[in-house]
Short mmCIF file of C-alpha atoms in Angstrom, two decimals:
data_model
loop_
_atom_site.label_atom_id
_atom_site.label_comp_id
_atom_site.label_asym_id
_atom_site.label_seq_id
_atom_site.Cartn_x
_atom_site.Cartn_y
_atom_site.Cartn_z
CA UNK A 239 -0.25 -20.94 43.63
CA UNK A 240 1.56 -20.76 46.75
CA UNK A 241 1.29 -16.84 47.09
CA UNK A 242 -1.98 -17.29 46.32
CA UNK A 243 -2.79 -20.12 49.18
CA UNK A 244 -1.11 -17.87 51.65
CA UNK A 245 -3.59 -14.78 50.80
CA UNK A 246 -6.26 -17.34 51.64
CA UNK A 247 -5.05 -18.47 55.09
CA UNK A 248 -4.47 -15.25 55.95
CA UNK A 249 -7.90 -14.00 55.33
CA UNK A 250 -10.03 -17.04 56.83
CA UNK A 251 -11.32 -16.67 60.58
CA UNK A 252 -10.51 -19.96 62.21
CA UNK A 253 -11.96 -20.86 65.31
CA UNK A 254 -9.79 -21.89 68.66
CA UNK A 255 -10.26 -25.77 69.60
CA UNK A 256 -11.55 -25.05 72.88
CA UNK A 257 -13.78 -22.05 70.87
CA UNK A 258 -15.38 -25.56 69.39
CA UNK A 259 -15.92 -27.39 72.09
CA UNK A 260 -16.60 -24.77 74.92
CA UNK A 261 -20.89 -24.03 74.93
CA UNK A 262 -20.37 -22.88 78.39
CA UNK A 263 -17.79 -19.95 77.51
CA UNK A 264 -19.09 -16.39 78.50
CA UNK A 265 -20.17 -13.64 75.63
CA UNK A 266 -17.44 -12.02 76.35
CA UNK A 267 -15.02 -14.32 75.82
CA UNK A 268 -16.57 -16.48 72.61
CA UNK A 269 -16.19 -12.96 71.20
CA UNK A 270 -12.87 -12.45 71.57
CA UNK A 271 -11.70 -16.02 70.87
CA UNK A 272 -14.06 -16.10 67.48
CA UNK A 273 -12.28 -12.69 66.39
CA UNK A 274 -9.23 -14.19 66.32
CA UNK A 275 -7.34 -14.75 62.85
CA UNK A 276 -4.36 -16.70 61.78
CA UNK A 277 -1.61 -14.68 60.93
CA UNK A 278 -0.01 -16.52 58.17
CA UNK A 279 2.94 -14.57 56.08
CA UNK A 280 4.74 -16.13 52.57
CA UNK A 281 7.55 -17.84 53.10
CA UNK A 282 9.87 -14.57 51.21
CA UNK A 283 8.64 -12.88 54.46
CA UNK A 284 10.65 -15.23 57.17
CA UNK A 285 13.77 -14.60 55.73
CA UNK A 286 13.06 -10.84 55.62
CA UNK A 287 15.84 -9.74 58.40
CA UNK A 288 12.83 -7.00 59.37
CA UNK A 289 9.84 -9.68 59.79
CA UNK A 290 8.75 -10.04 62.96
CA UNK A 291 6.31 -13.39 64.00
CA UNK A 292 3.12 -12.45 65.26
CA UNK A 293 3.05 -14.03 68.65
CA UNK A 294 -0.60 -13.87 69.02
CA UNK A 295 -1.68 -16.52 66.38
CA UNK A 296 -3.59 -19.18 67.66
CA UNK A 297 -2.68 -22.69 66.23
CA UNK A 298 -5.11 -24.72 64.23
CA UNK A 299 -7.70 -27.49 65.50
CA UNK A 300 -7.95 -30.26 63.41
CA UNK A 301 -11.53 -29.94 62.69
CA UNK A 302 -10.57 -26.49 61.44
CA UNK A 303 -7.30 -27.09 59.92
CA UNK A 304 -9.69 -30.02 57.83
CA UNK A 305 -12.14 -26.80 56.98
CA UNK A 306 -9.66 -24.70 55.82
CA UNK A 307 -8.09 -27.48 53.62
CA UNK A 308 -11.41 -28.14 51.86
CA UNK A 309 -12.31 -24.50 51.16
CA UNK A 310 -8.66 -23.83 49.97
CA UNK A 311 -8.92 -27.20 47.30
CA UNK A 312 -7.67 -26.21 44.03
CA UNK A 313 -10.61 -25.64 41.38
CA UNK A 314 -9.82 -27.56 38.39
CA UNK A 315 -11.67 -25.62 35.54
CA UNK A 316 -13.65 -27.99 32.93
CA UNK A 317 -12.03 -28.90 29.31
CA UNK A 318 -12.09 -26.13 27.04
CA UNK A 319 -14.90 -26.40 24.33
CA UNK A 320 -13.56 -24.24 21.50
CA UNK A 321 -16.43 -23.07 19.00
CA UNK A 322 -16.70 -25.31 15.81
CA UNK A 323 -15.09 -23.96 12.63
CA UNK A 324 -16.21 -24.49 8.67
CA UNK A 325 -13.54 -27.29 7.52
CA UNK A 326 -11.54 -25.47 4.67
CA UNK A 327 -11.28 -28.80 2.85
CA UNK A 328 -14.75 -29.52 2.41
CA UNK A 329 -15.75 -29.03 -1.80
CA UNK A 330 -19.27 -28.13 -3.14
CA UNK A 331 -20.61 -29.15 -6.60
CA UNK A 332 -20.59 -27.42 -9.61
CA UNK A 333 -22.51 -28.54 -12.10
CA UNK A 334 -22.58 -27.65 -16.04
CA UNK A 335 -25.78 -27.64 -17.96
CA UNK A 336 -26.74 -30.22 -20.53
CA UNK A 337 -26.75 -29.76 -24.45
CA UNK A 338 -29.95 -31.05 -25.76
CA UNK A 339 -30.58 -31.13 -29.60
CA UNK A 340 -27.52 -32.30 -30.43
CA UNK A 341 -25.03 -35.65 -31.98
CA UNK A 342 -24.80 -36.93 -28.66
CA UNK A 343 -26.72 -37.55 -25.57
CA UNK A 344 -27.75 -34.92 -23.47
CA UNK A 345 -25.74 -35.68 -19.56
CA UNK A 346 -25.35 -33.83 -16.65
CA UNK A 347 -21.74 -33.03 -15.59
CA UNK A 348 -20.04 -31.76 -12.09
CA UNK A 349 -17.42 -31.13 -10.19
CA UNK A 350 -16.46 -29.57 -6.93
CA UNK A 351 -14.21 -26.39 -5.98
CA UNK A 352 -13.94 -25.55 -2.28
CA UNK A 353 -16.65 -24.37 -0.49
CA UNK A 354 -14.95 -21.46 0.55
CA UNK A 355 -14.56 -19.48 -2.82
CA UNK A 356 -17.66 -17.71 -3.84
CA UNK A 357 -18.34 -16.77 -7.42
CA UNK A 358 -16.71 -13.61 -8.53
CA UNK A 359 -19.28 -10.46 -8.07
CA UNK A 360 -20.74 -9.59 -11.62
CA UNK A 361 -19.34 -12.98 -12.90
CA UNK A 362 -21.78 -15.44 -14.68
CA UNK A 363 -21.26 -18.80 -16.59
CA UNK A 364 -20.83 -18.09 -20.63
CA UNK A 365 -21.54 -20.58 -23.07
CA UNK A 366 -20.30 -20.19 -26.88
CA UNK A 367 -20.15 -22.64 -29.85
CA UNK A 368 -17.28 -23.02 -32.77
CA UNK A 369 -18.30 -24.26 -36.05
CA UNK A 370 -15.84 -27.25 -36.79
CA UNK A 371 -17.95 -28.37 -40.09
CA UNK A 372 -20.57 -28.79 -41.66
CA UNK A 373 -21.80 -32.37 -43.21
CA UNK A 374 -25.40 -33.79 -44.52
CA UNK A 375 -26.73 -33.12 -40.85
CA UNK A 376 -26.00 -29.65 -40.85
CA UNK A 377 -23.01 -28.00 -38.90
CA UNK A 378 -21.07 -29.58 -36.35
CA UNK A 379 -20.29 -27.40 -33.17
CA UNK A 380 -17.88 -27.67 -30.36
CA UNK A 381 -19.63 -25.88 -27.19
CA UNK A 382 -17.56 -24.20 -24.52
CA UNK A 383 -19.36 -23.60 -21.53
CA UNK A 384 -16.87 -21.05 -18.83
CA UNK A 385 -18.06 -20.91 -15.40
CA UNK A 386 -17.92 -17.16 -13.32
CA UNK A 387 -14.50 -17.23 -11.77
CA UNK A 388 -14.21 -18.10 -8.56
CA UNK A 389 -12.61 -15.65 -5.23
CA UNK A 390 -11.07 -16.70 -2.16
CA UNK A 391 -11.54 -15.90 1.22
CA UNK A 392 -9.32 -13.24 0.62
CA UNK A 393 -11.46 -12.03 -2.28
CA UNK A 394 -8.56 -12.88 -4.81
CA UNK A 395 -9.21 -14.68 -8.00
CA UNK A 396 -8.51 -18.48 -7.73
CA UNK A 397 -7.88 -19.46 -11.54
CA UNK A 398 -7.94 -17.62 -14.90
CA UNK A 399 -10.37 -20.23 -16.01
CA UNK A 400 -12.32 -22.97 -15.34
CA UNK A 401 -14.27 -24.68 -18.63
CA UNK A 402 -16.10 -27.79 -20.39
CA UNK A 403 -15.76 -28.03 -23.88
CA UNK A 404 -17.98 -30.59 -25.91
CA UNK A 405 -18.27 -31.89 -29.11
CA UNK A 406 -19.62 -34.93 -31.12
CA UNK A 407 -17.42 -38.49 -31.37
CA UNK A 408 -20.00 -40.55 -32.99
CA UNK A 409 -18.59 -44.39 -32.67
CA UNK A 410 -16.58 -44.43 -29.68
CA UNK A 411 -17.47 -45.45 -26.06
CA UNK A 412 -14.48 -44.28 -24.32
CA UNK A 413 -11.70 -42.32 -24.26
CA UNK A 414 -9.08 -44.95 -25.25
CA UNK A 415 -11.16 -45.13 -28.31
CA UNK A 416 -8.89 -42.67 -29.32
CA UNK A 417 -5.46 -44.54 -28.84
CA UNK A 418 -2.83 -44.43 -25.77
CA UNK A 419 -2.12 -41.09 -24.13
CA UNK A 420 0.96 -41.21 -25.07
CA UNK A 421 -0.23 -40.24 -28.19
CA UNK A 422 -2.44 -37.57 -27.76
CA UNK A 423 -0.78 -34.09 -28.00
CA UNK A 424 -3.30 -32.49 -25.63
CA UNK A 425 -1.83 -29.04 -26.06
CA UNK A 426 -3.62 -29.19 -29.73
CA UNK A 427 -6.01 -31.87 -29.96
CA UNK A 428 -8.76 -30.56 -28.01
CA UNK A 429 -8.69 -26.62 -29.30
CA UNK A 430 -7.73 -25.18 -25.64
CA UNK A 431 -7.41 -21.77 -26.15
CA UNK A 432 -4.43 -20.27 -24.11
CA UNK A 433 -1.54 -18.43 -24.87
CA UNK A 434 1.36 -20.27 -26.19
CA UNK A 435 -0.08 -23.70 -25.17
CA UNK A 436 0.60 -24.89 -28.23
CA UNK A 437 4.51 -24.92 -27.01
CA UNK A 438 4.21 -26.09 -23.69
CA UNK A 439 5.65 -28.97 -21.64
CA UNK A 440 3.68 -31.77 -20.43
CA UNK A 441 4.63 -31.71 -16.83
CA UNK A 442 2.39 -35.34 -16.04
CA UNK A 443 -0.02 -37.41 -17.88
CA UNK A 444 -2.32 -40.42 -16.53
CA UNK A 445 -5.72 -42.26 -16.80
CA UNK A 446 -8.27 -42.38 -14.55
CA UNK A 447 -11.31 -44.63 -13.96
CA UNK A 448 -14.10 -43.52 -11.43
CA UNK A 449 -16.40 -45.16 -9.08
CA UNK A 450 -18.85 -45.67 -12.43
CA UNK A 451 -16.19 -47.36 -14.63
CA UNK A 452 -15.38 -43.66 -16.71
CA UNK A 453 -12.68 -43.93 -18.34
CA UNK A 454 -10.13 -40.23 -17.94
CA UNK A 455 -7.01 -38.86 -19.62
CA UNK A 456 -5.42 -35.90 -18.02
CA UNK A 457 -2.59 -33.88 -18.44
CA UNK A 458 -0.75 -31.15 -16.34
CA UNK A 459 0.75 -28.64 -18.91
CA UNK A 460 3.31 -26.01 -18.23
CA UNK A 461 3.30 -22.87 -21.07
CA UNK A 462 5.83 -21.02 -21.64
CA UNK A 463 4.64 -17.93 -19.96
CA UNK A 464 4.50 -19.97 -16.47
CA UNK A 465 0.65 -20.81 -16.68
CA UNK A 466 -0.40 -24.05 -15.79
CA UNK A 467 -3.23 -25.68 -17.36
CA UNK A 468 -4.95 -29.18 -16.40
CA UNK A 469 -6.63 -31.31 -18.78
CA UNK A 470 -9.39 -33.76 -18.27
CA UNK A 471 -11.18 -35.93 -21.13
CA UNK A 472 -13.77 -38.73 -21.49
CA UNK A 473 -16.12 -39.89 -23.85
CA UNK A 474 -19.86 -40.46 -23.31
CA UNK A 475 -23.30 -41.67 -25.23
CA UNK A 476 -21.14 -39.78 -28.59
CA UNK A 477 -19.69 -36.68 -27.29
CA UNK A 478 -16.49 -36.06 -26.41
CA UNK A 479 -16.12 -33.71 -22.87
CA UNK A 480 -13.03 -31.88 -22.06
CA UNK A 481 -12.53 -30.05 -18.46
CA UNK A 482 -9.69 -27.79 -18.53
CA UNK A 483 -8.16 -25.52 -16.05
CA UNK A 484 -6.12 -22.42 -16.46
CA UNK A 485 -3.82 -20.76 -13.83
CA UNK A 486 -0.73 -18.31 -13.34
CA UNK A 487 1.96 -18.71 -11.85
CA UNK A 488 0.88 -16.96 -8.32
CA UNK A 489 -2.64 -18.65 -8.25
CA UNK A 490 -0.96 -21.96 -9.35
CA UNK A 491 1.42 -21.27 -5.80
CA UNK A 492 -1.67 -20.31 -3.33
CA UNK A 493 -4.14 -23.27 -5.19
CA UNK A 494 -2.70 -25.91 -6.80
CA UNK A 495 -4.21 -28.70 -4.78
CA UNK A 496 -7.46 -27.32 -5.32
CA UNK A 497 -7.78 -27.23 -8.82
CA UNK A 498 -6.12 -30.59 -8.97
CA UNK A 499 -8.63 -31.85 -7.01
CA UNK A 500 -11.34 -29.90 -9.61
CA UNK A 501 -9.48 -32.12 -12.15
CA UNK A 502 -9.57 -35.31 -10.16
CA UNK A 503 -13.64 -34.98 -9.29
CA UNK A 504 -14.81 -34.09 -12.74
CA UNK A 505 -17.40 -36.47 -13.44
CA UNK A 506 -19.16 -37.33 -16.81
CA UNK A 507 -21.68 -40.85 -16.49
CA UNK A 508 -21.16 -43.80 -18.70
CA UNK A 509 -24.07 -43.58 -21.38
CA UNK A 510 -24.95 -45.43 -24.59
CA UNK A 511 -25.01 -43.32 -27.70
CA UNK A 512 -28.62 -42.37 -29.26
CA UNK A 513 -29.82 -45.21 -31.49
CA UNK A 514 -32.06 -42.16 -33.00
CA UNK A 515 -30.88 -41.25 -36.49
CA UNK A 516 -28.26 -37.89 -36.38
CA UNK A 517 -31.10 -35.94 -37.88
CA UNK A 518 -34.11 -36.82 -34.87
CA UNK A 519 -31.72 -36.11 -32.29
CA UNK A 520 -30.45 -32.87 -33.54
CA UNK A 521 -34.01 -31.55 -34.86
CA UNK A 522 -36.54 -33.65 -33.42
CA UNK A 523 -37.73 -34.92 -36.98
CA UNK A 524 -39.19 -38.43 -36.36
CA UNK A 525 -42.93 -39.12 -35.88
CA UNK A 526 -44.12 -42.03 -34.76
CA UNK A 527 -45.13 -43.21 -38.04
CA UNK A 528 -41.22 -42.05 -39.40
CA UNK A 529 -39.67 -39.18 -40.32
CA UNK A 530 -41.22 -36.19 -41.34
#
């Protein structure tokens, strides 16, 4: 700043005081008084054994020693504005399509990934059905509906899976319907198909309630192989919905919060089950005067 300050006095034309004040000075002489310029060195110069001062400066007047300090003020830039980013923790929904036609009520369920990971190119949403039995009604499926897999900003694959499996649970209303957590083997009770999870180790297990009053049991499972998966069930209007996530070991290390939080946002609504006989709801076979 100093070096800089100097530069400027050096370079400013400052008038004499009797240049100010004298109207009645000749051409001549205005001229060479107004041509006149401060001779102003930095202060590394002085103690330069070969500086020399320059006797014919001409000291400053007050009123343009006060001109010089208001031309010289330091500029004080404004605060920087730095452009606005996308927030990398902000999640969009993902929703799963309703089963009509079948033991239990139809519902729409979501939940959220980040916003930032973009469905795999070429990827779509499958949806499959098991045949668990058949009864008087006809057969009884479980559905499995696996969305597209997901990329990162990087374009790298966030999880090996991400699925809702559903299937009929005529009589209960909730997921402790079906007794404490503690004992529910969730590696086999819900027919999660992934490689040795039949042997792994329950890393955590808890319930969960939502904003609606849905009841939740997860589960974090570790497999043998290193893959995590995450469990999360509830029980709705007869149907039983299972969201479970499946990761290896290096996109459990780069993403594990986010699919947590996949976990912790699924949402399934608190509905009654059909009063409807098993038959109407599955084929539509009541009339208004009975069934058909």
């Amino acid at each position: 700043v100093h070096g800089a300050m100097s530069l400027c006095i050096a370079t400013v034309p400052v008038l004499a005081p009797y240049a100010v004040r004298g109207r009645g000075l000749s051409r001549r002489r205005r001229a060479g008084v107004t041509s006149r310029v401060v001779q102003t060195r930095a202060s590394s110069q002085k103690t330069d054994p070969g500086f020399a001062e320059d006797k014919s400066a001409v000291p400053l007047g007050r009123r343009a020693a006060l001109l010089l300090s208001v031309s010289l003020a330091v500029f004080v830039p404004p605060p920087l504005t730095l452009p606005a980013f996308a927030d990398t923790n902000t999640s969009s929904s993902v929703r799963f399509e309703p089963i009509p036609n079948e033991r239990w009520s139809a519902v729409e369920i979501t939940t959220q990934v980040p916003s930032s990971w973009q469905t795999r190119p070429g990827q779509r949403t499958k949806q499959s059905k098991f045949m668990m039995y058949t009864d008087s009604y006809g057969p009884n499926y479980r559905y499995t509906t696996s969305l597209a897999k997901f990329v990162d900003t990087d374009g790298v694959v966030t999880a090996n899976m991400i699925s809702l499996q559903v299937q009929s649970r005529g009589g209960q209303d909730s997921i402790t319907d079906l007794g404490p957590i503690a004992n529910i083997d969730a590696a086999k009770a819900f027919g999660i198909d992934t490689e040795d999870i039949a042997l792994a180790e329950v890393v955590s297990s808890n319930k969960r309630n939502d904003a609606k009053k849905q009841s939740y049991y997860e589960w974090e499972l570790l497999c043998p192989t290193g893959t995590r998966v995450l469990i999360s069930a509830c029980i709705s209007g007869g149907g039983l919905y299972v969201l479970s996530v499946e990761a290896t070991v290096a996109q459990w290390e780069k993403n594990a919060d986010a699919l947590r939080n996949t976990v912790e946002n699924f949402a399934v609504p608190v509905v009654a089950e059909s009063t409807l006989d098993v038959s109407n709801r599955i084929y539509n076979s009541a009339s208004d005067a009975g069934f058909q």
